[in-house]
PDB file of C-alpha atoms in Angstrom:
ATOM      1  CA  MET A 169      47.993 -57.201 123.186  1.00  0.00           C
ATOM      2  CA  SER A 170      49.377 -60.539 121.964  1.00  0.00           C
ATOM      3  CA  GLY A 171      52.794 -59.192 120.997  1.00  0.00           C
ATOM      4  CA  SER A 172      54.660 -62.404 122.124  1.00  0.00           C
ATOM      5  CA  THR A 173      55.420 -65.297 119.862  1.00  0.00           C
ATOM      6  CA  PRO A 174      54.853 -69.057 120.684  1.00  0.00           C
ATOM      7  CA  ALA A 175      58.697 -69.436 120.952  1.00  0.00           C
ATOM      8  CA  ALA A 176      58.817 -66.539 123.381  1.00  0.00           C
ATOM      9  CA  GLY A 177      56.062 -68.141 125.406  1.00  0.00           C
ATOM     10  CA  VAL A 178      57.939 -71.450 125.487  1.00  0.00           C
ATOM     11  CA  SER A 179      61.149 -69.666 126.536  1.00  0.00           C
ATOM     12  CA  HIS A 180      59.357 -67.703 129.269  1.00  0.00           C
ATOM     13  CA  ALA A 181      57.754 -70.970 130.648  1.00  0.00           C
ATOM     14  CA  THR A 182      61.226 -72.535 130.650  1.00  0.00           C
ATOM     15  CA  ASP A 183      62.743 -69.639 132.460  1.00  0.00           C
ATOM     16  CA  ALA A 184      60.072 -69.726 135.054  1.00  0.00           C
ATOM     17  CA  ASP A 185      60.602 -73.422 135.661  1.00  0.00           C
ATOM     18  CA  ASP A 186      64.368 -72.872 135.885  1.00  0.00           C
ATOM     19  CA  ASP A 187      63.754 -70.218 138.511  1.00  0.00           C
ATOM     20  CA  ARG A 188      61.580 -72.463 140.786  1.00  0.00           C
ATOM     21  CA  PRO A 189      64.402 -74.019 142.704  1.00  0.00           C
ATOM     22  CA  GLU A 190      65.776 -70.608 143.671  1.00  0.00           C
ATOM     23  CA  ARG A 191      62.561 -69.849 145.704  1.00  0.00           C
ATOM     24  CA  THR A 192      62.516 -72.918 147.933  1.00  0.00           C
ATOM     25  CA  ASP A 193      64.057 -71.122 150.997  1.00  0.00           C
ATOM     26  CA  ALA A 194      62.417 -68.753 153.504  1.00  0.00           C
ATOM     27  CA  ARG A 195      61.482 -66.480 150.763  1.00  0.00           C
ATOM     28  CA  ARG A 196      59.496 -69.049 148.738  1.00  0.00           C
ATOM     29  CA  ALA A 197      56.267 -67.205 149.395  1.00  0.00           C
ATOM     30  CA  VAL A 198      57.371 -64.074 147.593  1.00  0.00           C
ATOM     31  CA  THR A 199      55.241 -62.988 144.789  1.00  0.00           C
ATOM     32  CA  ASP A 200      56.353 -64.319 141.279  1.00  0.00           C
ATOM     33  CA  PRO A 201      58.797 -61.759 139.839  1.00  0.00           C
ATOM     34  CA  GLU A 202      57.036 -61.555 136.517  1.00  0.00           C
ATOM     35  CA  ARG A 203      53.783 -60.485 138.271  1.00  0.00           C
ATOM     36  CA  SER A 204      55.168 -58.654 141.235  1.00  0.00           C
ATOM     37  CA  VAL A 205      54.583 -54.965 141.767  1.00  0.00           C
ATOM     38  CA  PHE A 206      58.389 -54.641 142.297  1.00  0.00           C
ATOM     39  CA  ARG A 207      58.854 -55.602 138.765  1.00  0.00           C
ATOM     40  CA  ARG A 208      57.094 -53.319 136.280  1.00  0.00           C
ATOM     41  CA  PRO A 209      55.927 -55.374 133.374  1.00  0.00           C
ATOM     42  CA  GLY A 210      56.463 -53.857 129.838  1.00  0.00           C
ATOM     43  CA  ARG A 211      58.827 -51.223 131.069  1.00  0.00           C
ATOM     44  CA  ALA A 212      62.495 -50.920 129.830  1.00  0.00           C
ATOM     45  CA  ASP A 213      65.171 -51.475 132.396  1.00  0.00           C
ATOM     46  CA  ALA A 214      66.575 -47.963 131.753  1.00  0.00           C
ATOM     47  CA  LEU A 215      63.161 -46.595 132.790  1.00  0.00           C
ATOM     48  CA  ASP A 216      63.138 -48.678 135.905  1.00  0.00           C
ATOM     49  CA  ASP A 217      66.583 -47.288 136.778  1.00  0.00           C
ATOM     50  CA  GLU A 218      65.348 -43.845 136.306  1.00  0.00           C
ATOM     51  CA  ARG A 219      62.461 -44.321 138.541  1.00  0.00           C
ATOM     52  CA  ASP A 220      64.805 -45.545 141.316  1.00  0.00           C
ATOM     53  CA  THR A 221      66.731 -42.270 141.385  1.00  0.00           C
ATOM     54  CA  ASP A 222      66.090 -39.478 143.948  1.00  0.00           C
ATOM     55  CA  ASP A 223      64.263 -37.461 141.257  1.00  0.00           C
ATOM     56  CA  GLY A 224      61.997 -40.408 140.773  1.00  0.00           C
ATOM     57  CA  ARG A 225      61.284 -40.669 144.497  1.00  0.00           C
ATOM     58  CA  SER A 226      60.348 -36.965 144.571  1.00  0.00           C
ATOM     59  CA  ASN A 227      57.504 -37.849 142.283  1.00  0.00           C
ATOM     60  CA  ALA A 228      56.122 -40.711 144.362  1.00  0.00           C
ATOM     61  CA  PHE A 229      53.232 -38.494 145.604  1.00  0.00           C
ATOM     62  CA  VAL A 230      52.271 -37.422 142.123  1.00  0.00           C
ATOM     63  CA  GLU A 231      52.110 -41.081 141.138  1.00  0.00           C
ATOM     64  CA  THR A 232      50.085 -41.757 144.130  1.00  0.00           C
ATOM     65  CA  LEU A 233      47.484 -39.197 143.179  1.00  0.00           C
ATOM     66  CA  ARG A 234      47.198 -40.619 139.699  1.00  0.00           C
ATOM     67  CA  PHE A 235      46.781 -44.122 141.083  1.00  0.00           C
ATOM     68  CA  VAL A 236      44.129 -43.046 143.515  1.00  0.00           C
ATOM     69  CA  TYR A 237      42.290 -41.227 140.771  1.00  0.00           C
ATOM     70  CA  ARG A 238      42.267 -44.313 138.487  1.00  0.00           C
ATOM     71  CA  HIS A 239      41.272 -46.673 141.305  1.00  0.00           C
ATOM     72  CA  SER A 240      39.054 -44.495 143.517  1.00  0.00           C
ATOM     73  CA  THR A 241      36.159 -46.734 143.299  1.00  0.00           C
ATOM     74  CA  ALA A 242      38.211 -49.550 145.053  1.00  0.00           C
ATOM     75  CA  LEU A 243      40.261 -47.335 147.425  1.00  0.00           C
ATOM     76  CA  VAL A 244      37.430 -45.256 148.943  1.00  0.00           C
ATOM     77  CA  PRO A 245      35.517 -48.360 150.116  1.00  0.00           C
ATOM     78  CA  ALA A 246      38.794 -49.714 151.384  1.00  0.00           C
ATOM     79  CA  SER A 247      39.454 -46.581 153.412  1.00  0.00           C
ATOM     80  CA  VAL A 248      35.893 -46.775 154.933  1.00  0.00           C
ATOM     81  CA  LEU A 249      36.413 -50.427 155.841  1.00  0.00           C
ATOM     82  CA  TRP A 250      39.771 -49.740 157.337  1.00  0.00           C
ATOM     83  CA  VAL A 251      38.362 -47.099 159.580  1.00  0.00           C
ATOM     84  CA  LEU A 252      35.482 -49.366 160.623  1.00  0.00           C
ATOM     85  CA  CYS A 253      37.678 -52.424 161.199  1.00  0.00           C
ATOM     86  CA  SER A 254      40.302 -50.341 163.187  1.00  0.00           C
ATOM     87  CA  LEU A 255      37.730 -49.041 165.644  1.00  0.00           C
ATOM     88  CA  PRO A 256      38.585 -51.775 168.244  1.00  0.00           C
ATOM     89  CA  LEU A 257      42.339 -50.575 167.916  1.00  0.00           C
ATOM     90  CA  VAL A 258      43.602 -54.108 168.375  1.00  0.00           C
ATOM     91  CA  THR A 259      42.570 -54.775 164.798  1.00  0.00           C
ATOM     92  CA  VAL A 260      44.627 -51.852 163.256  1.00  0.00           C
ATOM     93  CA  GLY A 261      47.282 -54.335 162.107  1.00  0.00           C
ATOM     94  CA  PRO A 262      45.099 -56.762 160.068  1.00  0.00           C
ATOM     95  CA  ALA A 263      43.115 -53.881 158.672  1.00  0.00           C
ATOM     96  CA  SER A 264      46.236 -52.139 157.492  1.00  0.00           C
ATOM     97  CA  LEU A 265      47.632 -55.329 156.073  1.00  0.00           C
ATOM     98  CA  GLY A 266      44.481 -55.786 154.136  1.00  0.00           C
ATOM     99  CA  VAL A 267      44.705 -52.338 152.553  1.00  0.00           C
ATOM    100  CA  TYR A 268      48.330 -52.837 151.510  1.00  0.00           C
ATOM    101  CA  SER A 269      47.402 -56.238 149.947  1.00  0.00           C
ATOM    102  CA  LEU A 270      44.512 -54.528 148.055  1.00  0.00           C
ATOM    103  CA  VAL A 271      46.881 -51.873 146.726  1.00  0.00           C
ATOM    104  CA  LEU A 272      49.341 -54.525 145.596  1.00  0.00           C
ATOM    105  CA  SER A 273      46.606 -56.398 143.968  1.00  0.00           C
ATOM    106  CA  LEU A 274      45.384 -53.207 142.036  1.00  0.00           C
ATOM    107  CA  ARG A 275      49.018 -52.382 141.013  1.00  0.00           C
ATOM    108  CA  GLU A 276      49.667 -55.834 139.662  1.00  0.00           C
ATOM    109  CA  THR A 277      46.392 -56.806 138.085  1.00  0.00           C
ATOM    110  CA  GLY A 278      44.389 -53.689 137.871  1.00  0.00           C
ATOM    111  CA  ARG A 279      41.600 -55.116 139.957  1.00  0.00           C
ATOM    112  CA  VAL A 280      41.023 -56.096 143.487  1.00  0.00           C
ATOM    113  CA  ASP A 281      41.787 -59.794 144.109  1.00  0.00           C
ATOM    114  CA  ARG A 282      39.492 -60.323 147.045  1.00  0.00           C
ATOM    115  CA  THR A 283      40.691 -63.909 147.592  1.00  0.00           C
ATOM    116  CA  ARG A 284      44.177 -62.806 147.771  1.00  0.00           C
ATOM    117  CA  VAL A 285      43.380 -59.995 150.312  1.00  0.00           C
ATOM    118  CA  VAL A 286      41.370 -62.292 152.445  1.00  0.00           C
ATOM    119  CA  GLU A 287      43.923 -65.056 152.481  1.00  0.00           C
ATOM    120  CA  THR A 288      46.753 -62.646 153.180  1.00  0.00           C
ATOM    121  CA  VAL A 289      44.984 -61.265 156.252  1.00  0.00           C
ATOM    122  CA  ARG A 290      43.790 -64.625 157.394  1.00  0.00           C
ATOM    123  CA  GLY A 291      47.206 -66.250 157.085  1.00  0.00           C
ATOM    124  CA  ASN A 292      48.917 -63.561 158.969  1.00  0.00           C
ATOM    125  CA  LEU A 293      46.154 -62.516 161.443  1.00  0.00           C
ATOM    126  CA  VAL A 294      48.115 -63.194 164.581  1.00  0.00           C
ATOM    127  CA  PRO A 295      51.456 -61.432 163.715  1.00  0.00           C
ATOM    128  CA  ALA A 296      49.674 -58.586 162.056  1.00  0.00           C
ATOM    129  CA  THR A 297      47.374 -58.109 165.198  1.00  0.00           C
ATOM    130  CA  LEU A 298      50.425 -58.295 167.622  1.00  0.00           C
ATOM    131  CA  LEU A 299      52.542 -55.979 165.576  1.00  0.00           C
ATOM    132  CA  GLY A 300      49.890 -53.440 164.729  1.00  0.00           C
ATOM    133  CA  PHE A 301      48.899 -52.973 168.415  1.00  0.00           C
ATOM    134  CA  LEU A 302      52.543 -52.171 169.365  1.00  0.00           C
ATOM    135  CA  PRO A 303      52.500 -48.489 168.172  1.00  0.00           C
ATOM    136  CA  VAL A 304      49.065 -48.016 169.564  1.00  0.00           C
ATOM    137  CA  THR A 305      50.223 -49.129 172.906  1.00  0.00           C
ATOM    138  CA  PHE A 306      53.290 -46.855 173.024  1.00  0.00           C
ATOM    139  CA  VAL A 307      51.256 -43.789 171.804  1.00  0.00           C
ATOM    140  CA  GLY A 308      48.575 -44.695 174.308  1.00  0.00           C
ATOM    141  CA  ILE A 309      51.125 -44.748 177.168  1.00  0.00           C
ATOM    142  CA  ALA A 310      52.477 -41.323 176.057  1.00  0.00           C
ATOM    143  CA  SER A 311      48.952 -39.937 175.914  1.00  0.00           C
ATOM    144  CA  LEU A 312      48.138 -41.385 179.315  1.00  0.00           C
ATOM    145  CA  TYR A 313      51.087 -39.572 180.853  1.00  0.00           C
ATOM    146  CA  VAL A 314      50.041 -36.278 179.332  1.00  0.00           C
ATOM    147  CA  VAL A 315      46.449 -36.585 180.324  1.00  0.00           C
ATOM    148  CA  SER A 316      47.155 -37.712 183.839  1.00  0.00           C
ATOM    149  CA  GLY A 317      49.713 -35.010 184.387  1.00  0.00           C
ATOM    150  CA  LEU A 318      52.561 -37.452 184.884  1.00  0.00           C
ATOM    151  CA  ALA A 319      54.453 -35.854 182.051  1.00  0.00           C
ATOM    152  CA  THR A 320      56.090 -33.452 184.296  1.00  0.00           C
ATOM    153  CA  GLY A 321      59.564 -33.322 185.767  1.00  0.00           C
ATOM    154  CA  LEU A 322      62.738 -34.900 184.215  1.00  0.00           C
ATOM    155  CA  VAL A 323      61.521 -38.554 184.625  1.00  0.00           C
ATOM    156  CA  GLY A 324      57.998 -37.934 183.475  1.00  0.00           C
ATOM    157  CA  THR A 325      59.039 -35.982 180.536  1.00  0.00           C
ATOM    158  CA  ALA A 326      61.691 -38.626 179.481  1.00  0.00           C
ATOM    159  CA  LEU A 327      59.131 -41.440 179.817  1.00  0.00           C
ATOM    160  CA  THR A 328      56.622 -39.726 177.769  1.00  0.00           C
ATOM    161  CA  ALA A 329      59.030 -38.717 175.028  1.00  0.00           C
ATOM    162  CA  GLY A 330      60.436 -42.241 175.027  1.00  0.00           C
ATOM    163  CA  ALA A 331      56.939 -43.908 174.674  1.00  0.00           C
ATOM    164  CA  LEU A 332      56.016 -41.421 171.894  1.00  0.00           C
ATOM    165  CA  TYR A 333      59.220 -41.973 170.028  1.00  0.00           C
ATOM    166  CA  ALA A 334      58.828 -45.840 170.391  1.00  0.00           C
ATOM    167  CA  GLY A 335      55.289 -45.557 168.948  1.00  0.00           C
ATOM    168  CA  LEU A 336      56.333 -43.501 166.001  1.00  0.00           C
ATOM    169  CA  TYR A 337      59.408 -45.610 165.248  1.00  0.00           C
ATOM    170  CA  VAL A 338      57.485 -48.810 165.316  1.00  0.00           C
ATOM    171  CA  GLY A 339      54.742 -47.352 163.197  1.00  0.00           C
ATOM    172  CA  VAL A 340      57.284 -46.424 160.532  1.00  0.00           C
ATOM    173  CA  LEU A 341      58.902 -49.880 160.773  1.00  0.00           C
ATOM    174  CA  LEU A 342      55.565 -51.662 160.304  1.00  0.00           C
ATOM    175  CA  VAL A 343      55.065 -49.926 156.845  1.00  0.00           C
ATOM    176  CA  PRO A 344      57.773 -51.878 154.998  1.00  0.00           C
ATOM    177  CA  THR A 345      57.015 -54.971 157.078  1.00  0.00           C
ATOM    178  CA  PHE A 346      53.338 -54.982 156.254  1.00  0.00           C
ATOM    179  CA  VAL A 347      53.972 -54.149 152.566  1.00  0.00           C
ATOM    180  CA  SER A 348      56.435 -56.970 152.415  1.00  0.00           C
ATOM    181  CA  VAL A 349      54.110 -59.414 154.170  1.00  0.00           C
ATOM    182  CA  ALA A 350      51.324 -58.340 151.668  1.00  0.00           C
ATOM    183  CA  ALA A 351      53.743 -59.227 148.929  1.00  0.00           C
ATOM    184  CA  GLY A 352      54.101 -62.738 150.306  1.00  0.00           C
ATOM    185  CA  VAL A 353      57.180 -62.595 152.563  1.00  0.00           C
ATOM    186  CA  ASP A 354      57.139 -64.398 155.872  1.00  0.00           C
ATOM    187  CA  PRO A 355      56.356 -61.896 158.794  1.00  0.00           C
ATOM    188  CA  LYS A 356      59.567 -62.745 160.596  1.00  0.00           C
ATOM    189  CA  VAL A 357      61.724 -62.295 157.566  1.00  0.00           C
ATOM    190  CA  ALA A 358      59.827 -59.018 156.679  1.00  0.00           C
ATOM    191  CA  LEU A 359      60.310 -57.498 160.102  1.00  0.00           C
ATOM    192  CA  ARG A 360      63.962 -58.398 160.289  1.00  0.00           C
ATOM    193  CA  GLU A 361      64.633 -56.964 156.801  1.00  0.00           C
ATOM    194  CA  SER A 362      62.456 -53.909 157.529  1.00  0.00           C
ATOM    195  CA  TYR A 363      64.468 -53.176 160.669  1.00  0.00           C
ATOM    196  CA  VAL A 364      67.767 -53.331 158.696  1.00  0.00           C
ATOM    197  CA  TRP A 365      66.300 -51.200 155.880  1.00  0.00           C
ATOM    198  CA  LEU A 366      64.921 -48.507 158.251  1.00  0.00           C
ATOM    199  CA  ALA A 367      68.375 -48.373 160.093  1.00  0.00           C
ATOM    200  CA  SER A 368      70.088 -47.742 156.755  1.00  0.00           C
ATOM    201  CA  SER A 369      67.418 -45.435 155.274  1.00  0.00           C
ATOM    202  CA  PRO A 370      66.503 -43.016 157.999  1.00  0.00           C
ATOM    203  CA  VAL A 371      65.725 -40.318 155.516  1.00  0.00           C
ATOM    204  CA  VAL A 372      63.177 -42.380 153.664  1.00  0.00           C
ATOM    205  CA  GLY A 373      61.762 -43.447 157.090  1.00  0.00           C
ATOM    206  CA  LEU A 374      61.508 -39.809 158.042  1.00  0.00           C
ATOM    207  CA  GLN A 375      59.769 -39.106 154.748  1.00  0.00           C
ATOM    208  CA  LEU A 376      57.226 -41.809 155.380  1.00  0.00           C
ATOM    209  CA  LEU A 377      56.413 -40.414 158.747  1.00  0.00           C
ATOM    210  CA  LEU A 378      56.104 -36.826 157.668  1.00  0.00           C
ATOM    211  CA  VAL A 379      53.935 -37.389 154.563  1.00  0.00           C
ATOM    212  CA  THR A 380      51.726 -39.757 156.639  1.00  0.00           C
ATOM    213  CA  ALA A 381      51.271 -37.062 159.205  1.00  0.00           C
ATOM    214  CA  VAL A 382      50.441 -34.456 156.533  1.00  0.00           C
ATOM    215  CA  LEU A 383      47.915 -36.926 154.881  1.00  0.00           C
ATOM    216  CA  LEU A 384      46.351 -37.384 158.301  1.00  0.00           C
ATOM    217  CA  VAL A 385      46.001 -33.747 159.075  1.00  0.00           C
ATOM    218  CA  ALA A 386      44.825 -32.978 155.607  1.00  0.00           C
ATOM    219  CA  THR A 387      42.072 -35.679 155.529  1.00  0.00           C
ATOM    220  CA  LEU A 388      41.055 -34.785 159.069  1.00  0.00           C
ATOM    221  CA  GLY A 389      40.536 -31.160 157.863  1.00  0.00           C
ATOM    222  CA  LEU A 390      38.217 -32.465 155.303  1.00  0.00           C
ATOM    223  CA  SER A 391      35.946 -34.053 157.908  1.00  0.00           C
ATOM    224  CA  VAL A 392      34.585 -37.096 155.951  1.00  0.00           C
ATOM    225  CA  GLY A 393      37.873 -37.028 153.920  1.00  0.00           C
ATOM    226  CA  PHE A 394      39.544 -39.144 156.649  1.00  0.00           C
ATOM    227  CA  PHE A 395      37.026 -41.848 156.371  1.00  0.00           C
ATOM    228  CA  LEU A 396      36.967 -41.819 152.429  1.00  0.00           C
ATOM    229  CA  LEU A 397      40.631 -41.187 151.696  1.00  0.00           C
ATOM    230  CA  PHE A 398      43.183 -41.587 154.417  1.00  0.00           C
ATOM    231  CA  ALA A 399      43.785 -45.245 154.361  1.00  0.00           C
ATOM    232  CA  GLY A 400      43.758 -45.704 150.606  1.00  0.00           C
ATOM    233  CA  VAL A 401      45.854 -42.725 149.810  1.00  0.00           C
ATOM    234  CA  THR A 402      48.341 -43.332 152.609  1.00  0.00           C
ATOM    235  CA  ALA A 403      48.851 -47.058 151.745  1.00  0.00           C
ATOM    236  CA  THR A 404      49.187 -46.206 148.084  1.00  0.00           C
ATOM    237  CA  TYR A 405      51.889 -43.667 148.839  1.00  0.00           C
ATOM    238  CA  HIS A 406      53.727 -46.057 151.148  1.00  0.00           C
ATOM    239  CA  VAL A 407      53.788 -48.732 148.458  1.00  0.00           C
ATOM    240  CA  GLU A 408      54.846 -46.268 145.737  1.00  0.00           C
ATOM    241  CA  LEU A 409      57.653 -44.887 147.827  1.00  0.00           C
ATOM    242  CA  LEU A 410      58.941 -48.334 148.813  1.00  0.00           C
ATOM    243  CA  VAL A 411      58.777 -49.549 145.251  1.00  0.00           C
ATOM    244  CA  ARG A 412      60.974 -46.508 144.219  1.00  0.00           C
ATOM    245  CA  THR A 413      63.540 -46.821 147.001  1.00  0.00           C
ATOM    246  CA  VAL A 414      63.860 -50.481 148.138  1.00  0.00           C
ATOM    247  CA  THR A 415      64.329 -51.792 144.551  1.00  0.00           C
ATOM    248  CA  GLY A 416      67.126 -49.318 144.013  1.00  0.00           C
ATOM    249  CA  GLN A 417      69.309 -50.370 146.948  1.00  0.00           C
ATOM    250  CA  GLU A 418      71.658 -53.318 147.115  1.00  0.00           C
ATOM    251  CA  GLU A 419      71.437 -54.820 150.613  1.00  0.00           C
ATOM    252  CA  PRO A 420      68.231 -53.703 152.434  1.00  0.00           C
ATOM    253  CA  LEU A 421      65.002 -55.857 152.068  1.00  0.00           C
ATOM    254  CA  PRO A 422      66.547 -58.670 149.978  1.00  0.00           C
ATOM    255  CA  SER A 423      63.120 -60.412 149.810  1.00  0.00           C
ATOM    256  CA  PHE A 424      61.946 -57.327 147.804  1.00  0.00           C
ATOM    257  CA  ALA A 425      64.970 -57.504 145.568  1.00  0.00           C
ATOM    258  CA  ALA A 426      64.412 -61.119 144.895  1.00  0.00           C
ATOM    259  CA  THR A 427      61.141 -60.320 143.321  1.00  0.00           C
ATOM    260  CA  ARG A 428      63.030 -58.335 140.525  1.00  0.00           C
ATOM    261  CA  ARG A 429      65.423 -61.083 139.569  1.00  0.00           C
TER     262      ARG A 429
END
């Protein structure tokens, strides 16, 4: 395990010191590049490049299953807690942010850093709550139109479709936003960069939506599977897909790119 030499350790420390001034701007809260999930320690750069290709992205779900299998003892309780904490609906945002933070912690250290998860949720409680409630509100409005029978005629149909689209769009937008916030990026910066990223990567956004929908239907079909698996598997897949796509692009989500420098 101790393959590094003292000289290499000194050089690494010096490089870390030299990098400190570069993280004094709005991105100063971004996780240290040497420990970040967006930089895979111990992997060759060529392998990283290979994982950023379309072929690599196609295997994101396979990697997700492997990760869930290895860390099921942490992800299953996290899924149950997510369901319980999301019951008031207004708490969906903080609960989701907590699961993303837990997944990042597992990927970076191999264990759950409870302090990090709690501090991430506590420090971003208000923005996470407000953002998380937006898709719930839009989908709720669309459902209300359908249940009340107002989704009839041209105007009613248009309003229902518009509310449903807005809910789904904001839901997808919040995935890279919350993952970025969980990695240490300021919520405003994360939201702005995620909007630009989603606008420039509609295919990946659609992939996020479709796979999330499949996971929802599949876990609901397993009855208790929704409580035990949905949040953990979904959050893991979201992080895996974003790691494979965001880091392979030049402009979108610059805060993520900064963690790989």
